[in-house]
Coordinates of N, CA and C in Angstrom, one line a residue:
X21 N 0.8 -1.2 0.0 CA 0.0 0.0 0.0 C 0.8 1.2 0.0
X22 N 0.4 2.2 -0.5 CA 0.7 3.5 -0.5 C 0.0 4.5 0.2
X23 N 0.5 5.6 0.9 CA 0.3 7.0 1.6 C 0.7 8.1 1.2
X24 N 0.7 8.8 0.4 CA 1.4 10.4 -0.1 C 1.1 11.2 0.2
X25 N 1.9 12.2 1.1 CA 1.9 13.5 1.3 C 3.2 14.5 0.1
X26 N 2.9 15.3 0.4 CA 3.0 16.1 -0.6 C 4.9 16.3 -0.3
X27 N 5.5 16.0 0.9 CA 7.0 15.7 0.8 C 7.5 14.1 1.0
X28 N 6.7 13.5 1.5 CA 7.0 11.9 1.5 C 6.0 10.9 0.9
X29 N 6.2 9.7 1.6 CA 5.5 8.8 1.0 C 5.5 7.8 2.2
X30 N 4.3 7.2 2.3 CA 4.9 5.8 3.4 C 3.9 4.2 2.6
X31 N 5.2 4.0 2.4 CA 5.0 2.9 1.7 C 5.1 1.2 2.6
X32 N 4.3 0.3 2.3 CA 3.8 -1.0 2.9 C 4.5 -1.5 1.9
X33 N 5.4 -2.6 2.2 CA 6.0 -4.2 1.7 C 5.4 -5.0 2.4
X34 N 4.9 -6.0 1.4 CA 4.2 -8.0 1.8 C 5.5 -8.3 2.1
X35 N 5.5 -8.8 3.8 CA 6.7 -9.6 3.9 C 6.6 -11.2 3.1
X36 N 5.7 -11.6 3.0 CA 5.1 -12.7 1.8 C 5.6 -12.7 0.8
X37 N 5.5 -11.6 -0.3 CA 6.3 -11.4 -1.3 C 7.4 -10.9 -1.2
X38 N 7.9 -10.1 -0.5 CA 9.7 -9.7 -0.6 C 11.0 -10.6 -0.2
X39 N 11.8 -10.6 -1.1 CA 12.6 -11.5 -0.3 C 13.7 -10.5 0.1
X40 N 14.6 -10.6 1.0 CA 15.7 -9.8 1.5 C 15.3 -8.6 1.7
X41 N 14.5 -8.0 2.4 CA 14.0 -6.8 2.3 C 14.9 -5.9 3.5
X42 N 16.0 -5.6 3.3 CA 16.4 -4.7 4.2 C 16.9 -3.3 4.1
X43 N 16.4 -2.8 5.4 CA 16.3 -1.4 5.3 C 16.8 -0.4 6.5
X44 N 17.6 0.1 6.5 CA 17.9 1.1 7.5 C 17.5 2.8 7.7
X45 N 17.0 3.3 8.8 CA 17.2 4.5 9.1 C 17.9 5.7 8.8
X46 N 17.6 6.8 7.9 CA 18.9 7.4 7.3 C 19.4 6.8 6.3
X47 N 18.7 5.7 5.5 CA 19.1 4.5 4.4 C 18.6 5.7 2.9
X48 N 19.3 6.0 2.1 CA 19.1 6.7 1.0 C 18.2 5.5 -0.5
X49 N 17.6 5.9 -0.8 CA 16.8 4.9 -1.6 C 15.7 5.2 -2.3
X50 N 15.5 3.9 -3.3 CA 15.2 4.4 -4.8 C 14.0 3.5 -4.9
X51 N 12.7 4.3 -5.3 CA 11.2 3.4 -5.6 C 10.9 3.8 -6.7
X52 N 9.8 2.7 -6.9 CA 8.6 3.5 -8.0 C 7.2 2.7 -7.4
X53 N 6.2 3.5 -7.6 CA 5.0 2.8 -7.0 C 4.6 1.9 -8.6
X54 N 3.7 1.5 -7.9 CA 2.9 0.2 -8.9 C 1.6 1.1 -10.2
X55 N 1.6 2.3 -9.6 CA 0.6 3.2 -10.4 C 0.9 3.8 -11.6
X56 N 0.2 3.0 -12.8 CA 0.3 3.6 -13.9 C 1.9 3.2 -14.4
X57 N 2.3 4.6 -15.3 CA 3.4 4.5 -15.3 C 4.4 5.2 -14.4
X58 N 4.3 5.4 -13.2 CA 5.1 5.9 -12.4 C 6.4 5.9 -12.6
X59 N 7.2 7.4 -12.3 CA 8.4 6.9 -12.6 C 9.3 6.8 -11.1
X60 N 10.2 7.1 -11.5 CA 11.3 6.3 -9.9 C 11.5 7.3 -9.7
X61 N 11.7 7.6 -8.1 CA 11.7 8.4 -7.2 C 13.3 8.3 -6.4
X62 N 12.9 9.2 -5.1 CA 14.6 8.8 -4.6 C 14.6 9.6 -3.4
X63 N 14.4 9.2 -2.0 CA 14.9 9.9 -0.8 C 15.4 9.2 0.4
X64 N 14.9 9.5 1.5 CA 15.7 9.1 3.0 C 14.4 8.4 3.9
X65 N 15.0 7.4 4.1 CA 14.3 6.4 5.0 C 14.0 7.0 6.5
X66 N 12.7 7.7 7.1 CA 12.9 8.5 8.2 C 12.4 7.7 8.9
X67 N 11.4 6.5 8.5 CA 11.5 5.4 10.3 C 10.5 4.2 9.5
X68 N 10.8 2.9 10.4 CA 10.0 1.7 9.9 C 9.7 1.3 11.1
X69 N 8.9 0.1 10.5 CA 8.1 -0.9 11.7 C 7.3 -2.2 10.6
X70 N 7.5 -3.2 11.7 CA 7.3 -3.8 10.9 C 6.1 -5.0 11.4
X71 N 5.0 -5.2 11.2 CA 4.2 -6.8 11.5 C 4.8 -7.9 11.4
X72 N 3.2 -8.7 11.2 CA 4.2 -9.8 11.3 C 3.8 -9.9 9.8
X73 N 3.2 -9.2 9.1 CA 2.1 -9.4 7.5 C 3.4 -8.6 6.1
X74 N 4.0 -7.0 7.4 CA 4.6 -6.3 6.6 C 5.3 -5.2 6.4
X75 N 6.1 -4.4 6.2 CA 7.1 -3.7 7.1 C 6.7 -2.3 5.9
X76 N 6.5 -1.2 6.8 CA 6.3 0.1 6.4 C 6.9 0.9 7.1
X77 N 7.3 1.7 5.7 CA 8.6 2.9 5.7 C 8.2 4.2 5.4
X78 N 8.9 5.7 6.3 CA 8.5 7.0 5.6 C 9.8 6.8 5.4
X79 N 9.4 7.7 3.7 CA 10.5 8.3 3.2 C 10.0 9.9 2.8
X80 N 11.2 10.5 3.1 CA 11.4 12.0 2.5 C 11.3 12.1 1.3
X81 N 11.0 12.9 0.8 CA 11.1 12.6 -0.9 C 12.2 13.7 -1.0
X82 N 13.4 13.3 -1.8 CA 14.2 14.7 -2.1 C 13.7 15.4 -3.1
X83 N 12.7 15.3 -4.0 CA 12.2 16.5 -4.6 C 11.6 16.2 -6.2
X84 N 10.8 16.6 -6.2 CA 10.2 16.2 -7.8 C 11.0 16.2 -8.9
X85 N 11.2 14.7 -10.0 CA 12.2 14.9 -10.5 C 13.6 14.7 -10.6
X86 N 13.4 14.3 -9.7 CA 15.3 13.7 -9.7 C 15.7 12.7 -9.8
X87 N 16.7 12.5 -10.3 CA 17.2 12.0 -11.4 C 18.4 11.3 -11.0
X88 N 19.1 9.9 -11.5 CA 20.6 9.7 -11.4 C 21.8 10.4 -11.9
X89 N 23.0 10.9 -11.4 CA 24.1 11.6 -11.7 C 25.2 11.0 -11.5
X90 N 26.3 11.6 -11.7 CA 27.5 11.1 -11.5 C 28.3 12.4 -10.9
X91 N 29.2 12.8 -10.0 CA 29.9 14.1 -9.7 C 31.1 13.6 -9.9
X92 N 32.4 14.5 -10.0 CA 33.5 14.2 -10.5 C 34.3 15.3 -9.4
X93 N 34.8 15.2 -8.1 CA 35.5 16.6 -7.5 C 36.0 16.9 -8.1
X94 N 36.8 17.9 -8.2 CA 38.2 18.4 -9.0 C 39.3 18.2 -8.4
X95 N 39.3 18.2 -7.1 CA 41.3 18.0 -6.3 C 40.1 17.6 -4.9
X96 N 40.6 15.8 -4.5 CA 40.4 15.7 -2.9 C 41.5 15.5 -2.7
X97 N 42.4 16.1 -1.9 CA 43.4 15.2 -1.5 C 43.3 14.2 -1.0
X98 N 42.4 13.8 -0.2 CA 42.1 12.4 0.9 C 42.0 11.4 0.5
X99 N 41.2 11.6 -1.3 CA 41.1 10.8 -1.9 C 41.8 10.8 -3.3
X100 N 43.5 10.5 -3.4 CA 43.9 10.9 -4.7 C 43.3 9.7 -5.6
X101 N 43.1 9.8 -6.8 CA 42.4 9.1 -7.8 C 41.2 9.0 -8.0
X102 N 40.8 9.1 -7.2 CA 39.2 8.9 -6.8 C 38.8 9.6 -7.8
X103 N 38.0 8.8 -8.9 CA 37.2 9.5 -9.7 C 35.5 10.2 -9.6
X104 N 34.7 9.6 -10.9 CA 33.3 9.9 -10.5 C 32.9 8.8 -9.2
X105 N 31.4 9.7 -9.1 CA 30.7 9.0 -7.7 C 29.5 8.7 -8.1
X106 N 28.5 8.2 -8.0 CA 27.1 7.9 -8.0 C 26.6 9.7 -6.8
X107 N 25.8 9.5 -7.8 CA 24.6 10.9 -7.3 C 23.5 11.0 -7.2
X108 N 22.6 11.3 -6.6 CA 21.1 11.7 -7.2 C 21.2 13.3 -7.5
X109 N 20.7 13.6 -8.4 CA 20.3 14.8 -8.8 C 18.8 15.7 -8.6
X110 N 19.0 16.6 -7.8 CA 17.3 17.3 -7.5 C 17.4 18.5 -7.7
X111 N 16.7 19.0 -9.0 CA 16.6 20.2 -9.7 C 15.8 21.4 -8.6
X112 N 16.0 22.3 -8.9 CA 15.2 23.7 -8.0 C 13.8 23.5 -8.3
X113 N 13.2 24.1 -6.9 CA 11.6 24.2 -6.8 C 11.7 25.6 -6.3
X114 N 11.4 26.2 -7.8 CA 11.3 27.9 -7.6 C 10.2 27.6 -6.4
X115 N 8.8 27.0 -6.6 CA 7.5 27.3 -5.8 C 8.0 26.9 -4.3
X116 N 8.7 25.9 -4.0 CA 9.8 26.0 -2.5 C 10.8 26.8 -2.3
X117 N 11.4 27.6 -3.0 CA 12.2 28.1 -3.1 C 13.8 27.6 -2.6
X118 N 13.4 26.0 -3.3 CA 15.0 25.3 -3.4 C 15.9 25.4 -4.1
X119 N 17.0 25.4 -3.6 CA 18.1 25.5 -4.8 C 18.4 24.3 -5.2
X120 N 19.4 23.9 -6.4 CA 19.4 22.5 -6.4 C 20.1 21.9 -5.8
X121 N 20.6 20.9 -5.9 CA 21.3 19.8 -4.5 C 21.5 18.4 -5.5
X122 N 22.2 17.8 -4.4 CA 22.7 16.5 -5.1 C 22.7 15.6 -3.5
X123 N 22.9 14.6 -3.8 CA 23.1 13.1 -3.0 C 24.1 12.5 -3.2
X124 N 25.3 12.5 -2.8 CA 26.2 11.9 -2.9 C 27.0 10.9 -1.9
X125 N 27.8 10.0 -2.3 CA 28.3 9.3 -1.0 C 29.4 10.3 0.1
X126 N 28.6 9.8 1.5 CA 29.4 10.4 2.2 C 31.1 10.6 1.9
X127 N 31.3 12.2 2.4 CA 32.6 12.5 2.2 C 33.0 13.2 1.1
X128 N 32.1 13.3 -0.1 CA 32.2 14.2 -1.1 C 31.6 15.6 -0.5
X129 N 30.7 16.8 0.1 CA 30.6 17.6 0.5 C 32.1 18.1 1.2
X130 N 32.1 19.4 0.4 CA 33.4 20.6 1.1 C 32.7 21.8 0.8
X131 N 32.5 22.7 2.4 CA 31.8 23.8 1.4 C 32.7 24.2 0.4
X132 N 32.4 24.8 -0.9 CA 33.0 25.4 -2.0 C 33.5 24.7 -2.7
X133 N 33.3 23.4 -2.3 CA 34.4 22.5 -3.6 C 33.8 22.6 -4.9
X134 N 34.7 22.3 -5.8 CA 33.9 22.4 -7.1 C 34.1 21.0 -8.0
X135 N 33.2 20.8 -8.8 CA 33.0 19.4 -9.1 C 32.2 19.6 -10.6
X136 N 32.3 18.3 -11.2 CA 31.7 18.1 -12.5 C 30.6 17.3 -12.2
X137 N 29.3 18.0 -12.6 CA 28.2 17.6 -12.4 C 27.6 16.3 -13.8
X138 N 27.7 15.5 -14.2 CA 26.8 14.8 -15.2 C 25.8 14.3 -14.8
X139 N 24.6 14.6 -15.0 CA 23.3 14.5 -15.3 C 22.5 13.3 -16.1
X140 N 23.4 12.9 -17.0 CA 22.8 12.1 -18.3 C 22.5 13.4 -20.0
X141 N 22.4 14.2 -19.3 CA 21.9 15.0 -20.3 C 23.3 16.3 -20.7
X142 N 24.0 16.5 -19.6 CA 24.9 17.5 -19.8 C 25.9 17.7 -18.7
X143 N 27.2 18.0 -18.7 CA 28.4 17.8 -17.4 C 28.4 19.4 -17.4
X144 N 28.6 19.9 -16.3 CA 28.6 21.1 -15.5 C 29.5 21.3 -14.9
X145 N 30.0 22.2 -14.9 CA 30.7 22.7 -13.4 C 30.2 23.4 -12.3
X146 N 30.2 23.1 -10.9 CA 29.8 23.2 -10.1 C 30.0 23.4 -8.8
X147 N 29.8 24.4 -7.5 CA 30.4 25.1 -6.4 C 29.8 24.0 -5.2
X148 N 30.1 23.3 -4.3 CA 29.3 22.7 -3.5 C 28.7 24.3 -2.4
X149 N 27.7 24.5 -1.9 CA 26.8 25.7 -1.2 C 26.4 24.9 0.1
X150 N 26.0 24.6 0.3 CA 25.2 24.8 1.6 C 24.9 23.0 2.2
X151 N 25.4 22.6 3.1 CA 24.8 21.3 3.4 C 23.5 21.1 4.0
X152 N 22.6 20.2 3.5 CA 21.4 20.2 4.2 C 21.3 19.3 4.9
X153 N 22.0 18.0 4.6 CA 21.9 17.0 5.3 C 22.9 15.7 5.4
X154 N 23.5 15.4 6.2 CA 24.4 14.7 6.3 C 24.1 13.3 6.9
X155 N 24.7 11.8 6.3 CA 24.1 10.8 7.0 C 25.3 9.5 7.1
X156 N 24.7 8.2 7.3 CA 26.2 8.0 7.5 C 26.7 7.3 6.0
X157 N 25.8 7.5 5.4 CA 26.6 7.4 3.9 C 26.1 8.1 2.9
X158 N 25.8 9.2 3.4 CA 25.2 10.1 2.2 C 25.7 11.7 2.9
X159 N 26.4 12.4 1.7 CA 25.7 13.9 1.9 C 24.5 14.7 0.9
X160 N 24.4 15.6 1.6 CA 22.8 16.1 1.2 C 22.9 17.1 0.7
X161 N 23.8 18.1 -0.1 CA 23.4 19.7 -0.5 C 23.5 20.2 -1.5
X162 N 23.0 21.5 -1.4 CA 23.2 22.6 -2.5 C 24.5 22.9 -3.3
X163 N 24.1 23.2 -4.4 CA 25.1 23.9 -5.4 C 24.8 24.7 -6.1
X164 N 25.8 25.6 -7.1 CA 25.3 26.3 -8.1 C 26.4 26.1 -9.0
X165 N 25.6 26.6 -10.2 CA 26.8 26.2 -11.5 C 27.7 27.3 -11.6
X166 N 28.7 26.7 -11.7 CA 29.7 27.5 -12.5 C 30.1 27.6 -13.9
X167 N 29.7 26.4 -14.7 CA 29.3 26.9 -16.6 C 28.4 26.0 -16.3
X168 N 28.1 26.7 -17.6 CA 26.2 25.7 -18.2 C 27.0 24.4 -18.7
X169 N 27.7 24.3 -19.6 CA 28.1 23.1 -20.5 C 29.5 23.2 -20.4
X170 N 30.4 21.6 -20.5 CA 32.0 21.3 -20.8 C 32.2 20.2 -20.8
X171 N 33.7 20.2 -21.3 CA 33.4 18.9 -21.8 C 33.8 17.4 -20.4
X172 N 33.3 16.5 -20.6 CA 33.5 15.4 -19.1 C 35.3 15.2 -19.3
X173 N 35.5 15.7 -18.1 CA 36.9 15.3 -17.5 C 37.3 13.7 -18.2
X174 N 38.6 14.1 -18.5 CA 39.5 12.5 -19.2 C 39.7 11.5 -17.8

């Protein structure tokens, strides 16, 4: 079953049908409901419980529209070599007045770092801004671009 509010979702798993169903608090993670054609979604696990029939989860929603990415820092030292990362990407909600933001694995957020953003659609450069949320394997924040288009780092 499904519940939707207008920033989350709480969603019911048949422990019947699922197999290996595990899930942690602060667990970053990827659905789609069963409706129509729905498309896939993507936020933060904020609490579960579970019967004996079926285990229901809220999640955050990070924001209408977001999408898979890749970031690319420019210089970590902590991390020499270290290339691209897995991302989610969540575009601005002028009507919230969000800026946009990314999901990345813990340890990529520095304020001001700058990074190559790919999207699927276009690689960016980019200022890390503002952290919103920090977890133990995800950071949560804001950016802004620094060019619209370039070309993906060799």
């Amino acid at each position: 079953g499904i519940n939707e509010s207008i920033c989350g979702i709480c969603l019911a798993v048949d422990l019947g049908r699922a197999s290996g169903v595990l899930i942690r608090i602060s667990e970053v993670v990827a659905y789609r409901t069963d409706r129509g054609n729905a498309r896939w979604s993507a936020g933060l696990v904020r609490w579960a419980c579970t019967t004996d029939a079926e285990l229901r989860m809220g999640i955050q929603q990070f924001g209408a529209n977001c999408r898979p990415a890749v970031v690319f820092p420019v210089y970590v030292p902590e991390r020499p070599g270290d290339g691209f990362r897995p991302a989610v990407f969540v575009p601005a909600d002028v009507d919230a007045k969000r800026q946009p933001s990314l999901v990345t694995p813990a340890g990529t957020f520095r304020i001001n770092r700058k990074m190559f953003i790919d999207d699927g659609t276009v690689t960016r450069m980019a200022l890390a801004g503002k952290l919103l949320e920090r977890g133990p394997h995800f950071d949560w924040f804001e950016f802004s671009l620094v060019s619209q288009q370039l070309d993906t780092p060799g």
